[in-house]
Short mmCIF file of C-alpha atoms in Angstrom, two decimals:
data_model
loop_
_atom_site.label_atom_id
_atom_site.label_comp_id
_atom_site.label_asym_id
_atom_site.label_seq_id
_atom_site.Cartn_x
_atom_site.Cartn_y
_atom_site.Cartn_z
CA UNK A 5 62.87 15.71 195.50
CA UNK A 6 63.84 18.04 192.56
CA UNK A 7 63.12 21.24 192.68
CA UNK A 8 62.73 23.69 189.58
CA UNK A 9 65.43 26.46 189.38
CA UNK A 10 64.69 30.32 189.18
CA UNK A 11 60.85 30.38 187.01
CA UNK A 12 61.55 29.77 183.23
CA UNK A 13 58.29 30.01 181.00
CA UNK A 14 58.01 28.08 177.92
CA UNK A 15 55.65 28.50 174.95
CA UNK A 16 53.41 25.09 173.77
CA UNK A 17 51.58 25.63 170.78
CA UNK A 18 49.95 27.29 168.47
CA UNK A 19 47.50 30.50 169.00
CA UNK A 20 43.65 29.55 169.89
CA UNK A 21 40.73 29.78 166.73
CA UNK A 22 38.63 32.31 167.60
CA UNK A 23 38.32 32.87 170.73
CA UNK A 24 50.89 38.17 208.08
CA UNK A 25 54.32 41.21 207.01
CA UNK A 26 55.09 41.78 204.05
CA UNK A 27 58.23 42.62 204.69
CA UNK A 28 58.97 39.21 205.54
CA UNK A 29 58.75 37.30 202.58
CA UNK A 30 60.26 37.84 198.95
CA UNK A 31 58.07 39.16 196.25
CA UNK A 32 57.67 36.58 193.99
CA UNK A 33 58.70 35.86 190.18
CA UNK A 34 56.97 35.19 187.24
CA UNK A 35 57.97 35.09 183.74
CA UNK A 36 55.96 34.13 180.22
CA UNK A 37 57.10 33.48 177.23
CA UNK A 38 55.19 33.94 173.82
CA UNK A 39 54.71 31.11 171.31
CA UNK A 40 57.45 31.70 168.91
CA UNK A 41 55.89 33.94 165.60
CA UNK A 42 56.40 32.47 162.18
CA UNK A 43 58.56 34.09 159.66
CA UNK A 44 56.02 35.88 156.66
CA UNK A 45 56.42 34.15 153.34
CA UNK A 46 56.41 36.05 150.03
CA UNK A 47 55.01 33.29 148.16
CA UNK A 48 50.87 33.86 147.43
CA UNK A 49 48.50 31.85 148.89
CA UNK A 50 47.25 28.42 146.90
CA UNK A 51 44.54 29.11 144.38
CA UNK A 52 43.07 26.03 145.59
CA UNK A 53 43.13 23.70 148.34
CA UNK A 54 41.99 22.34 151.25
CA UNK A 55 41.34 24.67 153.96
CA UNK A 56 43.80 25.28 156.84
CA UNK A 57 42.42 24.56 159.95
CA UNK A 58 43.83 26.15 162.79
CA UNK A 59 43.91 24.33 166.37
CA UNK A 60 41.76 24.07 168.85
CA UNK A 61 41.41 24.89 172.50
CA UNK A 62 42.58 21.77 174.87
CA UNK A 63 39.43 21.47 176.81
CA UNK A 64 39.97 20.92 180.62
CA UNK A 65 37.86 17.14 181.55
CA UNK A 66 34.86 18.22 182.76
CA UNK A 67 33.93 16.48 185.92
CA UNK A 68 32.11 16.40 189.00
CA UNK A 69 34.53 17.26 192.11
CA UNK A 70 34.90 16.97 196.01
CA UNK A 71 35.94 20.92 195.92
CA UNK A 72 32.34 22.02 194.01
CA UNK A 73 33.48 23.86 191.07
CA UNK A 74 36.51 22.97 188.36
CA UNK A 75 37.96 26.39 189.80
CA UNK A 76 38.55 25.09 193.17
CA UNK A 77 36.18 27.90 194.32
CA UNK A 78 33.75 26.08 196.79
CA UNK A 79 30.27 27.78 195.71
CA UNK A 80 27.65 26.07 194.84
CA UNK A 81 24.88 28.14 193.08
CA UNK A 82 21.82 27.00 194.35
CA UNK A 83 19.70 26.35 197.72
CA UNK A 84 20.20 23.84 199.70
CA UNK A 85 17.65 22.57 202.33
CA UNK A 86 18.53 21.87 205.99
CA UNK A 87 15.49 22.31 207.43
CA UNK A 88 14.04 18.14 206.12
CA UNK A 89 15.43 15.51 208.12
CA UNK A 90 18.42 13.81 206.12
CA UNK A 91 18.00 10.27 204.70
CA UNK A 92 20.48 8.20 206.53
CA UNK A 93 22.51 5.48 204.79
CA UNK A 94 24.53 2.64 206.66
CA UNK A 95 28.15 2.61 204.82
CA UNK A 96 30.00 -0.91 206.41
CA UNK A 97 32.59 1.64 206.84
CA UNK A 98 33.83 5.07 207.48
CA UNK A 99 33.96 7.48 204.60
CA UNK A 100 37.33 9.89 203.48
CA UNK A 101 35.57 11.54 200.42
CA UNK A 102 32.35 11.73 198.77
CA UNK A 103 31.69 12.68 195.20
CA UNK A 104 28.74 13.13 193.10
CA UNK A 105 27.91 10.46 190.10
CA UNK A 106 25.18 13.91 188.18
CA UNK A 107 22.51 11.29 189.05
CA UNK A 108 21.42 11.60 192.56
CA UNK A 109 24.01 8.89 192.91
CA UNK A 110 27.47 9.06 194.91
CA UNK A 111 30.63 7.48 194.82
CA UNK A 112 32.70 7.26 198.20
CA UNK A 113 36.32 6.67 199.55
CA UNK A 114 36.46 4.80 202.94
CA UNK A 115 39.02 5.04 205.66
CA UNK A 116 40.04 1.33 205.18
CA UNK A 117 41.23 1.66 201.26
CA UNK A 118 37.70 0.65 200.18
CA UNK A 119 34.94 2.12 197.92
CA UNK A 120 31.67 1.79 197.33
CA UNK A 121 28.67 3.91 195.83
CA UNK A 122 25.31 4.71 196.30
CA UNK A 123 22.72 4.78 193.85
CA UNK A 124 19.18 7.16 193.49
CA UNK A 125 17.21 4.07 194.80
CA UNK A 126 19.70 4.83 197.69
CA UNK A 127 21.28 0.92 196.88
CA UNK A 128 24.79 0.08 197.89
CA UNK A 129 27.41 -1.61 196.32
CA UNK A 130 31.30 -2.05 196.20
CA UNK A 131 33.24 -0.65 193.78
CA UNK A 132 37.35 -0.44 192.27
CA UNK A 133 38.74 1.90 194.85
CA UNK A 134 40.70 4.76 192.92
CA UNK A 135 44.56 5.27 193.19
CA UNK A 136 46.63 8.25 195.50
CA UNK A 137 45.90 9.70 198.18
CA UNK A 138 44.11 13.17 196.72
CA UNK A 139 40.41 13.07 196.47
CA UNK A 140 38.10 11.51 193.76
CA UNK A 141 37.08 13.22 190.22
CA UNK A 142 33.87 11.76 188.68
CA UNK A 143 35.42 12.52 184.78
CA UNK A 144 32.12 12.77 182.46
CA UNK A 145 32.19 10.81 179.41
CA UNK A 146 30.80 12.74 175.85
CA UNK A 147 27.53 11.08 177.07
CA UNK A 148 27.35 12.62 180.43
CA UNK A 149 28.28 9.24 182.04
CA UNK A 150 30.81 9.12 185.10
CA UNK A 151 33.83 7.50 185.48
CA UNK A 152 35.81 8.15 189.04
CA UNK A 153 39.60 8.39 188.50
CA UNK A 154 41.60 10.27 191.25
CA UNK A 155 42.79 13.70 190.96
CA UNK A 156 46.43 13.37 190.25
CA UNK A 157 45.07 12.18 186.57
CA UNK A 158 45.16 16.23 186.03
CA UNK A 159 48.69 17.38 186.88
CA UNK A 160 49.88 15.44 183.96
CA UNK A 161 50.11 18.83 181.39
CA UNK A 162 51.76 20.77 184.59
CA UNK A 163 56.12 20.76 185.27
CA UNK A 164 56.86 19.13 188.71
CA UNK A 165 53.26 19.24 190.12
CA UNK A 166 52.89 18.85 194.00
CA UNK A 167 53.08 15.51 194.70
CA UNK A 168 49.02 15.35 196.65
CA UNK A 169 47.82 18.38 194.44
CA UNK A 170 44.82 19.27 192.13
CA UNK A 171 44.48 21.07 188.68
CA UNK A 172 41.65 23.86 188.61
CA UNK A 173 39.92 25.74 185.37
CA UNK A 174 39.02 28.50 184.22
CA UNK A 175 37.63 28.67 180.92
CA UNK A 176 40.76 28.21 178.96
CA UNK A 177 43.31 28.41 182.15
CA UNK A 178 44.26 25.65 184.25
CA UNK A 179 46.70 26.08 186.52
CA UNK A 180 48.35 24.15 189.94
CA UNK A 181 50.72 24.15 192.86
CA UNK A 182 54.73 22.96 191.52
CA UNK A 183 57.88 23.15 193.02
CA UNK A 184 57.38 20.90 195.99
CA UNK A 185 60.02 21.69 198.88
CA UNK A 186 60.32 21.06 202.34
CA UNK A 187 61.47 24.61 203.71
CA UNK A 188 58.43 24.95 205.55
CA UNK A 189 57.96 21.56 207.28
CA UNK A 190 54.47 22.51 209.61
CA UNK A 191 52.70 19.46 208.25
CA UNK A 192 49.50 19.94 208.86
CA UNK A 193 48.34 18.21 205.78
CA UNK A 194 50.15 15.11 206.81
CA UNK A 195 53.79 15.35 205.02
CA UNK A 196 56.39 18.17 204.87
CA UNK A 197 56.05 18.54 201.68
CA UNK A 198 54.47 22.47 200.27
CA UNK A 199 54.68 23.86 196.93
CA UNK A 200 56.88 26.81 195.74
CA UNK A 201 55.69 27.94 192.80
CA UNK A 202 51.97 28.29 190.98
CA UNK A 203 51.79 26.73 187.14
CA UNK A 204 48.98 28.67 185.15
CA UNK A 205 48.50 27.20 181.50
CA UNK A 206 46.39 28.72 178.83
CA UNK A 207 45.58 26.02 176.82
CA UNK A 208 44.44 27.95 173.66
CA UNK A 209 47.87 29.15 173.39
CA UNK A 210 50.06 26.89 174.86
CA UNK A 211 51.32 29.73 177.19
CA UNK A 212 52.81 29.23 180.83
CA UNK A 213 52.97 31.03 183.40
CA UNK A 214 55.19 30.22 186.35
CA UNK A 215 54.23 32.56 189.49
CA UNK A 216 57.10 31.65 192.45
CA UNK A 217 57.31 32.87 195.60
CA UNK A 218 60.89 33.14 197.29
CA UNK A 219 62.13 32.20 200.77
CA UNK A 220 60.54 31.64 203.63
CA UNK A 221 57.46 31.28 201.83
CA UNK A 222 55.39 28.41 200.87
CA UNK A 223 51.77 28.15 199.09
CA UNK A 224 50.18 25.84 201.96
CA UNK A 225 47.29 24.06 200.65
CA UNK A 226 46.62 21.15 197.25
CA UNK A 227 45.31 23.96 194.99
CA UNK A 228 44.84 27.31 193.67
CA UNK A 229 41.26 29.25 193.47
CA UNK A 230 40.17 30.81 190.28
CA UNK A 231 37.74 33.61 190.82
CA UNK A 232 37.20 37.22 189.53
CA UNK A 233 37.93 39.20 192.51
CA UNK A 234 38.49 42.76 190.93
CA UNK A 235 35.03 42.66 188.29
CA UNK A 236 37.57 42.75 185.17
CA UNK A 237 36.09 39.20 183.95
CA UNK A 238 39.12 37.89 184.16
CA UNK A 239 40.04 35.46 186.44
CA UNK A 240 42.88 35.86 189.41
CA UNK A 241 44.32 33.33 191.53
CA UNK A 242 43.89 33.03 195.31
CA UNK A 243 46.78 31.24 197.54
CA UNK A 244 47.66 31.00 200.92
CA UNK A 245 50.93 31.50 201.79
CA UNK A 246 52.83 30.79 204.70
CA UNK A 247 56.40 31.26 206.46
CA UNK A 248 57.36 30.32 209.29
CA UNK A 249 57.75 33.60 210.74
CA UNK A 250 54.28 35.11 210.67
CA UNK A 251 52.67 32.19 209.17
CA UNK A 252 49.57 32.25 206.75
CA UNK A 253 48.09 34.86 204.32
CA UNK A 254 46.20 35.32 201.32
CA UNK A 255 47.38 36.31 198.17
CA UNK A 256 45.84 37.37 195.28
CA UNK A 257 47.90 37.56 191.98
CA UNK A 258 46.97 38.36 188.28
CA UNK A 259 47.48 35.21 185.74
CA UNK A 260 50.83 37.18 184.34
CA UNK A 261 52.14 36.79 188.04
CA UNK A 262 51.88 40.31 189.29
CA UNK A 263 50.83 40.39 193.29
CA UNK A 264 47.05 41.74 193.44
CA UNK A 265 46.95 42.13 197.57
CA UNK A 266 47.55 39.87 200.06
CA UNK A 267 46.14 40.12 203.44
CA UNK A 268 46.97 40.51 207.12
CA UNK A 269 48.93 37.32 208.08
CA UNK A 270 48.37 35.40 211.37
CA UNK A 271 51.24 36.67 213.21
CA UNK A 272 53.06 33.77 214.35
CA UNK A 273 54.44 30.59 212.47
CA UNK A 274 52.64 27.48 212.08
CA UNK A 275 49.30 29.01 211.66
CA UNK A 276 47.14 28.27 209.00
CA UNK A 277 44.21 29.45 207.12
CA UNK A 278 42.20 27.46 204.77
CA UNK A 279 40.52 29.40 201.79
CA UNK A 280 37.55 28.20 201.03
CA UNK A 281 35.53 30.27 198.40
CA UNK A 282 34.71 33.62 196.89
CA UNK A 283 31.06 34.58 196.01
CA UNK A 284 28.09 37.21 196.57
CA UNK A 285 28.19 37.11 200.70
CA UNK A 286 27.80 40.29 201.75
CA UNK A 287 24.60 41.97 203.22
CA UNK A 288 24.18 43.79 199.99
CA UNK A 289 25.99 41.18 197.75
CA UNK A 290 28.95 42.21 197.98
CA UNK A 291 31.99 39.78 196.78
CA UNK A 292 33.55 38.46 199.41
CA UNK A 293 36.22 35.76 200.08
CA UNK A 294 35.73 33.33 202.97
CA UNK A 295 38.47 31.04 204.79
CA UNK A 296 38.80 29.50 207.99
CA UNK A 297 41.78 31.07 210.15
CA UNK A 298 43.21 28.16 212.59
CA UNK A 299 40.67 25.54 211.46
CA UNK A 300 42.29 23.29 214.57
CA UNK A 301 42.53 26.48 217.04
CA UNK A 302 39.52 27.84 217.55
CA UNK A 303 38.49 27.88 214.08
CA UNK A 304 37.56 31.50 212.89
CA UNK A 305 36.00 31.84 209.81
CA UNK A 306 36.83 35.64 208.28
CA UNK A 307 35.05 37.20 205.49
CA UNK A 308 37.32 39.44 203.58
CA UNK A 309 36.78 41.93 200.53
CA UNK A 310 39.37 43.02 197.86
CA UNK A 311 39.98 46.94 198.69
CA UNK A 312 43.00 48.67 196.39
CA UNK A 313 46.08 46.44 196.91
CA UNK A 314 44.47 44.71 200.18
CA UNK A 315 42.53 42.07 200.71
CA UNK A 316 40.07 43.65 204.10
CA UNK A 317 38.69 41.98 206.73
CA UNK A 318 34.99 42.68 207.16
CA UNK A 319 33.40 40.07 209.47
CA UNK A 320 34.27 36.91 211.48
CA UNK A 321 33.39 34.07 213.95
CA UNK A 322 34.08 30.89 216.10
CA UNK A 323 34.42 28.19 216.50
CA UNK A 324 34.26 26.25 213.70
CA UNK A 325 36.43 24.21 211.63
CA UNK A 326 36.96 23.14 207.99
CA UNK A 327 39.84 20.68 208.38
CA UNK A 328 41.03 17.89 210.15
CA UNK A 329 44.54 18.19 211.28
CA UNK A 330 46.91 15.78 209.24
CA UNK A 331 44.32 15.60 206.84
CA UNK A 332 44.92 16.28 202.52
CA UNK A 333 41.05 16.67 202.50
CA UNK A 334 40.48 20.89 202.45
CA UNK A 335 36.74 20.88 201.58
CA UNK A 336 34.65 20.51 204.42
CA UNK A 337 33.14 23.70 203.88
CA UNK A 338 31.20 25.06 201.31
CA UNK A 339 29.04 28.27 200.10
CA UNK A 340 25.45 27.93 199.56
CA UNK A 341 22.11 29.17 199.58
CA UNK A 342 20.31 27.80 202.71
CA UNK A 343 17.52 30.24 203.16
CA UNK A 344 16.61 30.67 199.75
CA UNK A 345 16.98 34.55 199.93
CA UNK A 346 19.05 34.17 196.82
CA UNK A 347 22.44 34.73 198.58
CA UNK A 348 24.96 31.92 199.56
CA UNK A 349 25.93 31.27 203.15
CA UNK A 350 29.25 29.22 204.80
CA UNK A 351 27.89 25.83 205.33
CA UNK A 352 30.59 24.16 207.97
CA UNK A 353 30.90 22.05 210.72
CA UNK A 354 31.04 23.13 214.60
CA UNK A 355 34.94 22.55 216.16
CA UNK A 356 33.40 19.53 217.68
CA UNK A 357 31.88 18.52 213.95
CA UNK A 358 28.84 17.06 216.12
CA UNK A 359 26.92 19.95 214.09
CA UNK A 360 26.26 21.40 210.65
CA UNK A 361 25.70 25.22 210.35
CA UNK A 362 25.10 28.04 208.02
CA UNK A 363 26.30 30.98 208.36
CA UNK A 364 25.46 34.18 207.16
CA UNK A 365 27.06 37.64 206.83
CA UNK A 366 24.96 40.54 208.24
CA UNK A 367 24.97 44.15 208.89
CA UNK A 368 26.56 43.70 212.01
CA UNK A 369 28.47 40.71 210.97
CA UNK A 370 28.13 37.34 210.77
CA UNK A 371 25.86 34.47 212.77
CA UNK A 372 24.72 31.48 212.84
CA UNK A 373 21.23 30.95 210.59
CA UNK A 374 20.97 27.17 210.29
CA UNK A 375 22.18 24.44 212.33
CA UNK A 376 21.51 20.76 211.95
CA UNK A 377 22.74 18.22 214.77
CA UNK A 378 24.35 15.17 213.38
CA UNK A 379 24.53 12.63 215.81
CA UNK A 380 28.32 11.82 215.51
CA UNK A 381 31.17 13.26 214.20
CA UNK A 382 31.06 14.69 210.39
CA UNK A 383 34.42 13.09 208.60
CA UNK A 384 33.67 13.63 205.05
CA UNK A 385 33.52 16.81 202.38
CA UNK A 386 30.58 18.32 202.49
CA UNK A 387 29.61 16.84 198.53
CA UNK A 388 26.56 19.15 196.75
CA UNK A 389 24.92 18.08 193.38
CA UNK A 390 21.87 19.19 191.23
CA UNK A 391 19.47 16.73 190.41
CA UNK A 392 17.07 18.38 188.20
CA UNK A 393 15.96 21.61 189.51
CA UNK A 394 16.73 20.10 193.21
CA UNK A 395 20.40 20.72 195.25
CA UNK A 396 21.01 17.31 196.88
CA UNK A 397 23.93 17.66 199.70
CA UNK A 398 25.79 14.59 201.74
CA UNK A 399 28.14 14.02 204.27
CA UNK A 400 29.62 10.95 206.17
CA UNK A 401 29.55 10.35 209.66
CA UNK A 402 32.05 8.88 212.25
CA UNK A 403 29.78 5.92 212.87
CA UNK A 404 29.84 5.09 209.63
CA UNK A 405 26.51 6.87 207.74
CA UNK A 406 25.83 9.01 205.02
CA UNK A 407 23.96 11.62 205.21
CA UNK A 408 21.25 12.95 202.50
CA UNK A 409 19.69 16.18 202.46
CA UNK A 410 17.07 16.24 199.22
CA UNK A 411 14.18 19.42 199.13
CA UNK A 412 10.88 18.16 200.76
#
């Protein structure tokens, strides 16, 4: 597979109107060029004419996504209930993915190439099954209407995109894994295949932004995260990187590609961690980031904060797990309000995924405040929508059911 050369960033367009060791790894590169200025002319402006309109922002699709948020960042804003019993719905199949339809409606991928959807009435029918292997995008129409397309549809504007990745946004940034090589062959998202590089695009300007990180590392995951870690209102990006010496860490870096912190690392190759979101956790609100450490191992899920040029651990706990091994699908965890006390907890399957529980950070750490048996095996994303004022939240089962949790 080709792989790009030392970064090179390259100017699109025209301006917007109006608006784990360190010592192992190589620092990474990034370089950005500026759209090219135009020359002054001497001549005066027209006395008349038609206006000059200047371009406008590319808007990202908006759409309704297996990862939560067009960010990648896995928090969903709103309370979910656990404590009704969920409406169970027989599938003729197992489910993959799940993604909301904005209606109360859902549209899912089954194990055997299949798909089918599920209206409010709770009604099933089959459906075209969507191309690739990354998960399903429900891509909103100017009416508000869904049409499910899969996710590779949004690493056309992006140079050598990884091959089973997924664009996130920002506001006006998009940006996604590139470079796909094979120096880091762990696998445990089911090829050998990890990116090199991150692509971040401002699409008001046309800017790009090419943030690389050298030998032995990799970025092991599909995406990026987009969050405000620092309180600048601006955006960073979130990765976790990996070697093969200490194995995974996360990295924060600004969008011009300068290193924010990065955190402890595992401490021994093949080791992963799986990010999972950034949001309000702390006992007092503080920002935190969560990720699951060793989803397959034990499964710790860590709750870090951003302190100087370090990303800290604060809290953590077992055994849990957000990720099957072999598996492209990253996003069966999410943050949410279950207790209604205004601040999000990790929702996430036990190591067994027999159970669903929240978890909540505390004083003295973190525990276990909800927990919901299932009855077989959870397989699917953990899929959240808003209908109305209500947060509806589904899963799919081993034994081939989905799952509903609606308020009472």
């Amino acid at each position: 597979m080709r792989l790009l050369p030392v970064a090179v960033a390259v100017a699109l367009g025209a301006a917007c109107a109006g608006g784990d060791d360190p010592a192992a790894t190589s620092p990474p590169t990034s370089t950005t060029a500026p759209a090219t200025p135009t020359a002054p002319s001497s001549a005066p402006p027209p006395a008349t004419g038609p206006a000059v309109v200047e371009p406008a922002c590319t808007e990202a699709p908006e759409a309704l996504r297996t990862d939560v948020t067009p960010s990648g960042n896995r928090w969903f804003d709103g309370v979910v209930d656990l404590e009704t019993a969920p409406v169970s719905i027989g599938l003729d199949g197992v489910a993959e993915w799940i993604v909301p339809l904005g209606d109360g409606g859902w549209h899912i991928a089954l194990e055997d190439g299949r798909s089918v959807e599920v209206d409010t009435a709770g009604a099933l029918f089959e459906v075209d099954a969507v191309d690739g292997d990354g998960p399903p995008l429900a891509v909103l129409d100017a009416e508000g209407r869904p049409r499910v397309v899969g996710s590779a549809t949004e690493l056309a504007p992006f140079d050598d995109p990884l091959p089973d990745g997924r664009a996130v946004h920002s506001g006006p940034i998009s940006a996604a894994l590139v470079s796909p090589t094979d120096r880091y062959p762990h696998a445990v998202l089911g090829d050998d295949i990890e990116a090199a590089a991150v692509e971040v695009l401002d699409r008001c300007t046309g800017e790009r932004t090419r943030i690389e990180v050298g030998p032995p590392d990799v970025i092991e995951g599909v995406s990026p995260l987009l969050a405000d870690l620092d309180g600048d209102g601006i955006v960073e990006l979130l990765v976790t990187t990996a070697n093969d010496e200490v194995g995974a860490r996360l990295e924060a870096y600004r969008l011009d590609g300068t290193l924010l912190a990065t955190s402890d690392a595992v401490g021994r190759g093949r080791r992963w961690r799986n990010q999972l979101g950034v949001a309000p956790l702390g006992p007092n609100g503080e920002l935190e980031i969560v990720d699951v450490q060793t989803p397959h191992l034990g499964g710790i899920v860590r709750f870090s904060r951003l302190d100087g040029d370090e990303l800290v651990l604060e809290a953590s706990i077992g055994e849990f797990t957000s990720h099957v091994i072999g598996s492209r699908n990253l996003d069966l965890g999410i943050l949410a309000d279950t207790t209604a006390d205004g601040r999000p907890e990790m929702l996430i399957y036990t190591q067994d995924r027999f159970r669903l529980v929240a978890i909540e950070r505390t004083d003295e750490g973190a525990e276990v405040v909800r927990s919901v048996e299932l009855g077989a095996r959870g397989v699917t994303n953990l899929a959240v929508q808003r209908v109305g004022d209500a947060a509806v939240l589904a899963l799919g089962t081993a034994d081939g059911r989905l799952l509903i949790w609606s308020p009472s």
